[in-house]
Amino acid sequence: TDWLATFADVAGLELSDHEGEDSVSILPLLKGSTEPVRESLIHHMSSRFAIRHGDWLFIDHKNGDGNNGKRKEPGWLRKERGVVSHNSKAELFNLKDDPQQTTNLYDKHPEKANELMKLLKQSKKPNGPAPPESTPRY
């Protein structure tokens, strides 16, 4: 996703509002900066979307490994990993405290889940159609 903005940055080009809307230049990171270039990161896995924001990960889907084994993860592996089963309609993890994503906090922190759900929905909204002058001609 970020290569378009990064290559444009390297070439000294500026992208219009309708070119690489979801692309951010990672050139500062390639030059050694340790400052984050994004506040959030969107994950798209087939029909599932997730957002990582700070220490939190929100998965907008109920069928993760912790939801009664819907992914058919073997019981012995779930036990070894310490996965706690749940029946929540989505998943929320604090990756700082639980990097293995074993305990769903969706029901325990509904305000954080709602905040991240709104942020994810905003991120998925299209910016609208490109203006005619930027439409490629073949």
JSON list of C-alpha atoms in Angstrom, two decimals:
[
{"chain": "A", "resi": 1, "resn": "THR", "atom": "CA", "xyz": [0.00, 0.00, 0.00]},
{"chain": "A", "resi": 2, "resn": "ASP", "atom": "CA", "xyz": [2.73, 2.45, 0.90]},
{"chain": "A", "resi": 3, "resn": "TRP", "atom": "CA", "xyz": [5.08, 1.86, -2.01]},
{"chain": "A", "resi": 4, "resn": "LEU", "atom": "CA", "xyz": [3.25, 4.32, -4.30]},
{"chain": "A", "resi": 5, "resn": "ALA", "atom": "CA", "xyz": [3.69, 7.25, -1.92]},
{"chain": "A", "resi": 6, "resn": "THR", "atom": "CA", "xyz": [7.23, 6.15, -1.07]},
{"chain": "A", "resi": 7, "resn": "PHE", "atom": "CA", "xyz": [8.35, 5.94, -4.73]},
{"chain": "A", "resi": 8, "resn": "ALA", "atom": "CA", "xyz": [6.71, 9.29, -5.44]},
{"chain": "A", "resi": 9, "resn": "ASP", "atom": "CA", "xyz": [8.59, 10.76, -2.46]},
{"chain": "A", "resi": 10, "resn": "VAL", "atom": "CA", "xyz": [11.90, 9.32, -3.71]},
{"chain": "A", "resi": 11, "resn": "ALA", "atom": "CA", "xyz": [11.23, 10.78, -7.18]},
{"chain": "A", "resi": 12, "resn": "GLY", "atom": "CA", "xyz": [10.25, 14.16, -5.74]},
{"chain": "A", "resi": 13, "resn": "LEU", "atom": "CA", "xyz": [6.70, 13.88, -7.08]},
{"chain": "A", "resi": 14, "resn": "GLU", "atom": "CA", "xyz": [3.52, 14.92, -5.29]},
{"chain": "A", "resi": 15, "resn": "LEU", "atom": "CA", "xyz": [0.45, 12.71, -5.53]},
{"chain": "A", "resi": 16, "resn": "SER", "atom": "CA", "xyz": [-2.96, 14.27, -6.03]},
{"chain": "A", "resi": 17, "resn": "ASP", "atom": "CA", "xyz": [-5.80, 13.67, -3.57]},
{"chain": "A", "resi": 18, "resn": "HIS", "atom": "CA", "xyz": [-7.08, 10.82, -5.77]},
{"chain": "A", "resi": 19, "resn": "GLU", "atom": "CA", "xyz": [-3.77, 9.04, -6.25]},
{"chain": "A", "resi": 20, "resn": "GLY", "atom": "CA", "xyz": [-2.80, 6.55, -3.58]},
{"chain": "A", "resi": 21, "resn": "GLU", "atom": "CA", "xyz": [-5.38, 7.80, -1.09]},
{"chain": "A", "resi": 22, "resn": "ASP", "atom": "CA", "xyz": [-4.37, 5.12, 1.40]},
{"chain": "A", "resi": 23, "resn": "SER", "atom": "CA", "xyz": [-0.63, 5.30, 0.72]},
{"chain": "A", "resi": 24, "resn": "VAL", "atom": "CA", "xyz": [1.85, 6.93, 3.10]},
{"chain": "A", "resi": 25, "resn": "SER", "atom": "CA", "xyz": [5.54, 7.41, 2.34]},
{"chain": "A", "resi": 26, "resn": "ILE", "atom": "CA", "xyz": [7.77, 5.22, 4.48]},
{"chain": "A", "resi": 27, "resn": "LEU", "atom": "CA", "xyz": [10.90, 6.98, 3.19]},
{"chain": "A", "resi": 28, "resn": "PRO", "atom": "CA", "xyz": [11.64, 8.48, 6.63]},
{"chain": "A", "resi": 29, "resn": "LEU", "atom": "CA", "xyz": [11.71, 4.95, 8.07]},
{"chain": "A", "resi": 30, "resn": "LEU", "atom": "CA", "xyz": [14.01, 3.77, 5.29]},
{"chain": "A", "resi": 31, "resn": "LYS", "atom": "CA", "xyz": [16.33, 6.66, 6.17]},
{"chain": "A", "resi": 32, "resn": "GLY", "atom": "CA", "xyz": [16.47, 5.53, 9.81]},
{"chain": "A", "resi": 33, "resn": "SER", "atom": "CA", "xyz": [13.70, 7.51, 11.52]},
{"chain": "A", "resi": 34, "resn": "THR", "atom": "CA", "xyz": [11.99, 5.75, 14.42]},
{"chain": "A", "resi": 35, "resn": "GLU", "atom": "CA", "xyz": [8.93, 8.02, 14.37]},
{"chain": "A", "resi": 36, "resn": "PRO", "atom": "CA", "xyz": [5.75, 6.24, 13.21]},
{"chain": "A", "resi": 37, "resn": "VAL", "atom": "CA", "xyz": [4.40, 7.31, 9.83]},
{"chain": "A", "resi": 38, "resn": "ARG", "atom": "CA", "xyz": [0.85, 6.10, 10.56]},
{"chain": "A", "resi": 39, "resn": "GLU", "atom": "CA", "xyz": [-1.46, 6.31, 13.55]},
{"chain": "A", "resi": 40, "resn": "SER", "atom": "CA", "xyz": [-3.37, 3.19, 12.55]},
{"chain": "A", "resi": 41, "resn": "LEU", "atom": "CA", "xyz": [-2.94, 0.19, 10.31]},
{"chain": "A", "resi": 42, "resn": "ILE", "atom": "CA", "xyz": [-5.81, -1.59, 8.55]},
{"chain": "A", "resi": 43, "resn": "HIS", "atom": "CA", "xyz": [-5.68, -5.35, 8.01]},
{"chain": "A", "resi": 44, "resn": "HIS", "atom": "CA", "xyz": [-7.90, -6.98, 5.40]},
{"chain": "A", "resi": 45, "resn": "MET", "atom": "CA", "xyz": [-8.25, -10.75, 5.52]},
{"chain": "A", "resi": 46, "resn": "SER", "atom": "CA", "xyz": [-10.76, -12.09, 2.96]},
{"chain": "A", "resi": 47, "resn": "SER", "atom": "CA", "xyz": [-14.10, -10.85, 4.36]},
{"chain": "A", "resi": 48, "resn": "ARG", "atom": "CA", "xyz": [-12.63, -9.63, 7.65]},
{"chain": "A", "resi": 49, "resn": "PHE", "atom": "CA", "xyz": [-11.27, -6.21, 8.52]},
{"chain": "A", "resi": 50, "resn": "ALA", "atom": "CA", "xyz": [-9.17, -5.25, 11.51]},
{"chain": "A", "resi": 51, "resn": "ILE", "atom": "CA", "xyz": [-7.50, -2.08, 12.73]},
{"chain": "A", "resi": 52, "resn": "ARG", "atom": "CA", "xyz": [-4.36, -1.74, 14.82]},
{"chain": "A", "resi": 53, "resn": "HIS", "atom": "CA", "xyz": [-4.25, 1.57, 16.68]},
{"chain": "A", "resi": 54, "resn": "GLY", "atom": "CA", "xyz": [-1.56, 2.04, 19.31]},
{"chain": "A", "resi": 55, "resn": "ASP", "atom": "CA", "xyz": [-1.52, -1.02, 21.56]},
{"chain": "A", "resi": 56, "resn": "TRP", "atom": "CA", "xyz": [-5.02, -2.09, 20.50]},
{"chain": "A", "resi": 57, "resn": "LEU", "atom": "CA", "xyz": [-6.23, -4.47, 17.80]},
{"chain": "A", "resi": 58, "resn": "PHE", "atom": "CA", "xyz": [-9.92, -4.53, 16.86]},
{"chain": "A", "resi": 59, "resn": "ILE", "atom": "CA", "xyz": [-11.16, -7.34, 14.59]},
{"chain": "A", "resi": 60, "resn": "ASP", "atom": "CA", "xyz": [-14.58, -6.64, 13.10]},
{"chain": "A", "resi": 61, "resn": "HIS", "atom": "CA", "xyz": [-15.58, -10.29, 13.03]},
{"chain": "A", "resi": 62, "resn": "LYS", "atom": "CA", "xyz": [-16.76, -12.78, 15.63]},
{"chain": "A", "resi": 63, "resn": "ASN", "atom": "CA", "xyz": [-15.14, -15.93, 14.27]},
{"chain": "A", "resi": 64, "resn": "GLY", "atom": "CA", "xyz": [-11.59, -15.70, 15.51]},
{"chain": "A", "resi": 65, "resn": "ASP", "atom": "CA", "xyz": [-9.65, -18.49, 17.20]},
{"chain": "A", "resi": 66, "resn": "GLY", "atom": "CA", "xyz": [-11.11, -17.54, 20.58]},
{"chain": "A", "resi": 67, "resn": "ASN", "atom": "CA", "xyz": [-14.71, -17.83, 19.42]},
{"chain": "A", "resi": 68, "resn": "ASN", "atom": "CA", "xyz": [-15.25, -21.53, 20.11]},
{"chain": "A", "resi": 69, "resn": "GLY", "atom": "CA", "xyz": [-12.65, -22.66, 17.58]},
{"chain": "A", "resi": 70, "resn": "LYS", "atom": "CA", "xyz": [-14.43, -21.59, 14.39]},
{"chain": "A", "resi": 71, "resn": "ARG", "atom": "CA", "xyz": [-11.12, -21.75, 12.53]},
{"chain": "A", "resi": 72, "resn": "LYS", "atom": "CA", "xyz": [-10.71, -25.37, 13.59]},
{"chain": "A", "resi": 73, "resn": "GLU", "atom": "CA", "xyz": [-7.53, -24.68, 15.56]},
{"chain": "A", "resi": 74, "resn": "PRO", "atom": "CA", "xyz": [-6.78, -27.94, 17.43]},
{"chain": "A", "resi": 75, "resn": "GLY", "atom": "CA", "xyz": [-7.91, -27.92, 21.07]},
{"chain": "A", "resi": 76, "resn": "TRP", "atom": "CA", "xyz": [-4.47, -28.89, 22.34]},
{"chain": "A", "resi": 77, "resn": "LEU", "atom": "CA", "xyz": [-2.92, -25.89, 20.56]},
{"chain": "A", "resi": 78, "resn": "ARG", "atom": "CA", "xyz": [-5.59, -23.53, 21.90]},
{"chain": "A", "resi": 79, "resn": "LYS", "atom": "CA", "xyz": [-4.91, -24.87, 25.40]},
{"chain": "A", "resi": 80, "resn": "GLU", "atom": "CA", "xyz": [-1.14, -24.56, 24.98]},
{"chain": "A", "resi": 81, "resn": "ARG", "atom": "CA", "xyz": [-1.52, -20.97, 23.76]},
{"chain": "A", "resi": 82, "resn": "GLY", "atom": "CA", "xyz": [-3.93, -20.15, 26.59]},
{"chain": "A", "resi": 83, "resn": "VAL", "atom": "CA", "xyz": [-6.76, -19.00, 24.29]},
{"chain": "A", "resi": 84, "resn": "VAL", "atom": "CA", "xyz": [-9.87, -18.02, 26.23]},
{"chain": "A", "resi": 85, "resn": "SER", "atom": "CA", "xyz": [-13.08, -18.88, 24.34]},
{"chain": "A", "resi": 86, "resn": "HIS", "atom": "CA", "xyz": [-15.74, -16.19, 23.95]},
{"chain": "A", "resi": 87, "resn": "ASN", "atom": "CA", "xyz": [-19.06, -15.50, 22.27]},
{"chain": "A", "resi": 88, "resn": "SER", "atom": "CA", "xyz": [-18.55, -11.82, 21.46]},
{"chain": "A", "resi": 89, "resn": "LYS", "atom": "CA", "xyz": [-19.63, -10.32, 18.14]},
{"chain": "A", "resi": 90, "resn": "ALA", "atom": "CA", "xyz": [-16.12, -8.96, 17.48]},
{"chain": "A", "resi": 91, "resn": "GLU", "atom": "CA", "xyz": [-12.64, -9.12, 18.99]},
{"chain": "A", "resi": 92, "resn": "LEU", "atom": "CA", "xyz": [-10.52, -6.58, 20.85]},
{"chain": "A", "resi": 93, "resn": "PHE", "atom": "CA", "xyz": [-7.01, -7.23, 22.10]},
{"chain": "A", "resi": 94, "resn": "ASN", "atom": "CA", "xyz": [-4.44, -5.15, 23.93]},
{"chain": "A", "resi": 95, "resn": "LEU", "atom": "CA", "xyz": [-1.27, -6.27, 22.15]},
{"chain": "A", "resi": 96, "resn": "LYS", "atom": "CA", "xyz": [1.02, -4.73, 24.75]},
{"chain": "A", "resi": 97, "resn": "ASP", "atom": "CA", "xyz": [-0.47, -6.94, 27.47]},
{"chain": "A", "resi": 98, "resn": "ASP", "atom": "CA", "xyz": [-1.52, -9.88, 25.26]},
{"chain": "A", "resi": 99, "resn": "PRO", "atom": "CA", "xyz": [0.65, -10.12, 22.12]},
{"chain": "A", "resi": 100, "resn": "GLN", "atom": "CA", "xyz": [-0.59, -13.68, 21.46]},
{"chain": "A", "resi": 101, "resn": "GLN", "atom": "CA", "xyz": [-4.21, -12.44, 21.28]},
{"chain": "A", "resi": 102, "resn": "THR", "atom": "CA", "xyz": [-5.47, -15.02, 23.75]},
{"chain": "A", "resi": 103, "resn": "THR", "atom": "CA", "xyz": [-8.05, -12.99, 25.69]},
{"chain": "A", "resi": 104, "resn": "ASN", "atom": "CA", "xyz": [-10.78, -11.04, 23.89]},
{"chain": "A", "resi": 105, "resn": "LEU", "atom": "CA", "xyz": [-11.51, -7.75, 25.69]},
{"chain": "A", "resi": 106, "resn": "TYR", "atom": "CA", "xyz": [-14.47, -6.72, 23.51]},
{"chain": "A", "resi": 107, "resn": "ASP", "atom": "CA", "xyz": [-17.09, -7.09, 26.24]},
{"chain": "A", "resi": 108, "resn": "LYS", "atom": "CA", "xyz": [-14.80, -5.74, 28.96]},
{"chain": "A", "resi": 109, "resn": "HIS", "atom": "CA", "xyz": [-13.90, -2.51, 27.08]},
{"chain": "A", "resi": 110, "resn": "PRO", "atom": "CA", "xyz": [-16.92, -1.60, 24.91]},
{"chain": "A", "resi": 111, "resn": "GLU", "atom": "CA", "xyz": [-15.88, 2.07, 24.73]},
{"chain": "A", "resi": 112, "resn": "LYS", "atom": "CA", "xyz": [-12.51, 1.15, 23.17]},
{"chain": "A", "resi": 113, "resn": "ALA", "atom": "CA", "xyz": [-14.21, -1.34, 20.83]},
{"chain": "A", "resi": 114, "resn": "ASN", "atom": "CA", "xyz": [-16.68, 1.34, 19.67]},
{"chain": "A", "resi": 115, "resn": "GLU", "atom": "CA", "xyz": [-13.90, 3.90, 19.21]},
{"chain": "A", "resi": 116, "resn": "LEU", "atom": "CA", "xyz": [-11.91, 1.53, 17.01]},
{"chain": "A", "resi": 117, "resn": "MET", "atom": "CA", "xyz": [-15.02, 0.34, 15.14]},
{"chain": "A", "resi": 118, "resn": "LYS", "atom": "CA", "xyz": [-15.77, 3.97, 14.21]},
{"chain": "A", "resi": 119, "resn": "LEU", "atom": "CA", "xyz": [-12.17, 4.58, 13.19]},
{"chain": "A", "resi": 120, "resn": "LEU", "atom": "CA", "xyz": [-12.23, 1.46, 11.02]},
{"chain": "A", "resi": 121, "resn": "LYS", "atom": "CA", "xyz": [-15.49, 2.51, 9.35]},
{"chain": "A", "resi": 122, "resn": "GLN", "atom": "CA", "xyz": [-14.06, 5.98, 8.63]},
{"chain": "A", "resi": 123, "resn": "SER", "atom": "CA", "xyz": [-10.95, 4.41, 7.14]},
{"chain": "A", "resi": 124, "resn": "LYS", "atom": "CA", "xyz": [-13.02, 2.21, 4.82]},
{"chain": "A", "resi": 125, "resn": "LYS", "atom": "CA", "xyz": [-15.03, 5.13, 3.36]},
{"chain": "A", "resi": 126, "resn": "PRO", "atom": "CA", "xyz": [-14.05, 5.95, -0.21]},
{"chain": "A", "resi": 127, "resn": "ASN", "atom": "CA", "xyz": [-12.86, 9.46, -0.99]},
{"chain": "A", "resi": 128, "resn": "GLY", "atom": "CA", "xyz": [-15.30, 9.68, -3.86]},
{"chain": "A", "resi": 129, "resn": "PRO", "atom": "CA", "xyz": [-14.70, 9.47, -7.58]},
{"chain": "A", "resi": 130, "resn": "ALA", "atom": "CA", "xyz": [-11.64, 11.00, -9.14]},
{"chain": "A", "resi": 131, "resn": "PRO", "atom": "CA", "xyz": [-12.23, 14.29, -10.93]},
{"chain": "A", "resi": 132, "resn": "PRO", "atom": "CA", "xyz": [-12.43, 14.02, -14.74]},
{"chain": "A", "resi": 133, "resn": "GLU", "atom": "CA", "xyz": [-9.12, 15.85, -15.30]},
{"chain": "A", "resi": 134, "resn": "SER", "atom": "CA", "xyz": [-7.22, 13.11, -13.46]},
{"chain": "A", "resi": 135, "resn": "THR", "atom": "CA", "xyz": [-8.86, 10.21, -15.30]},
{"chain": "A", "resi": 136, "resn": "PRO", "atom": "CA", "xyz": [-6.22, 8.39, -17.35]},
{"chain": "A", "resi": 137, "resn": "ARG", "atom": "CA", "xyz": [-6.60, 8.53, -21.14]},
{"chain": "A", "resi": 138, "resn": "TYR", "atom": "CA", "xyz": [-5.65, 5.53, -23.20]}
]
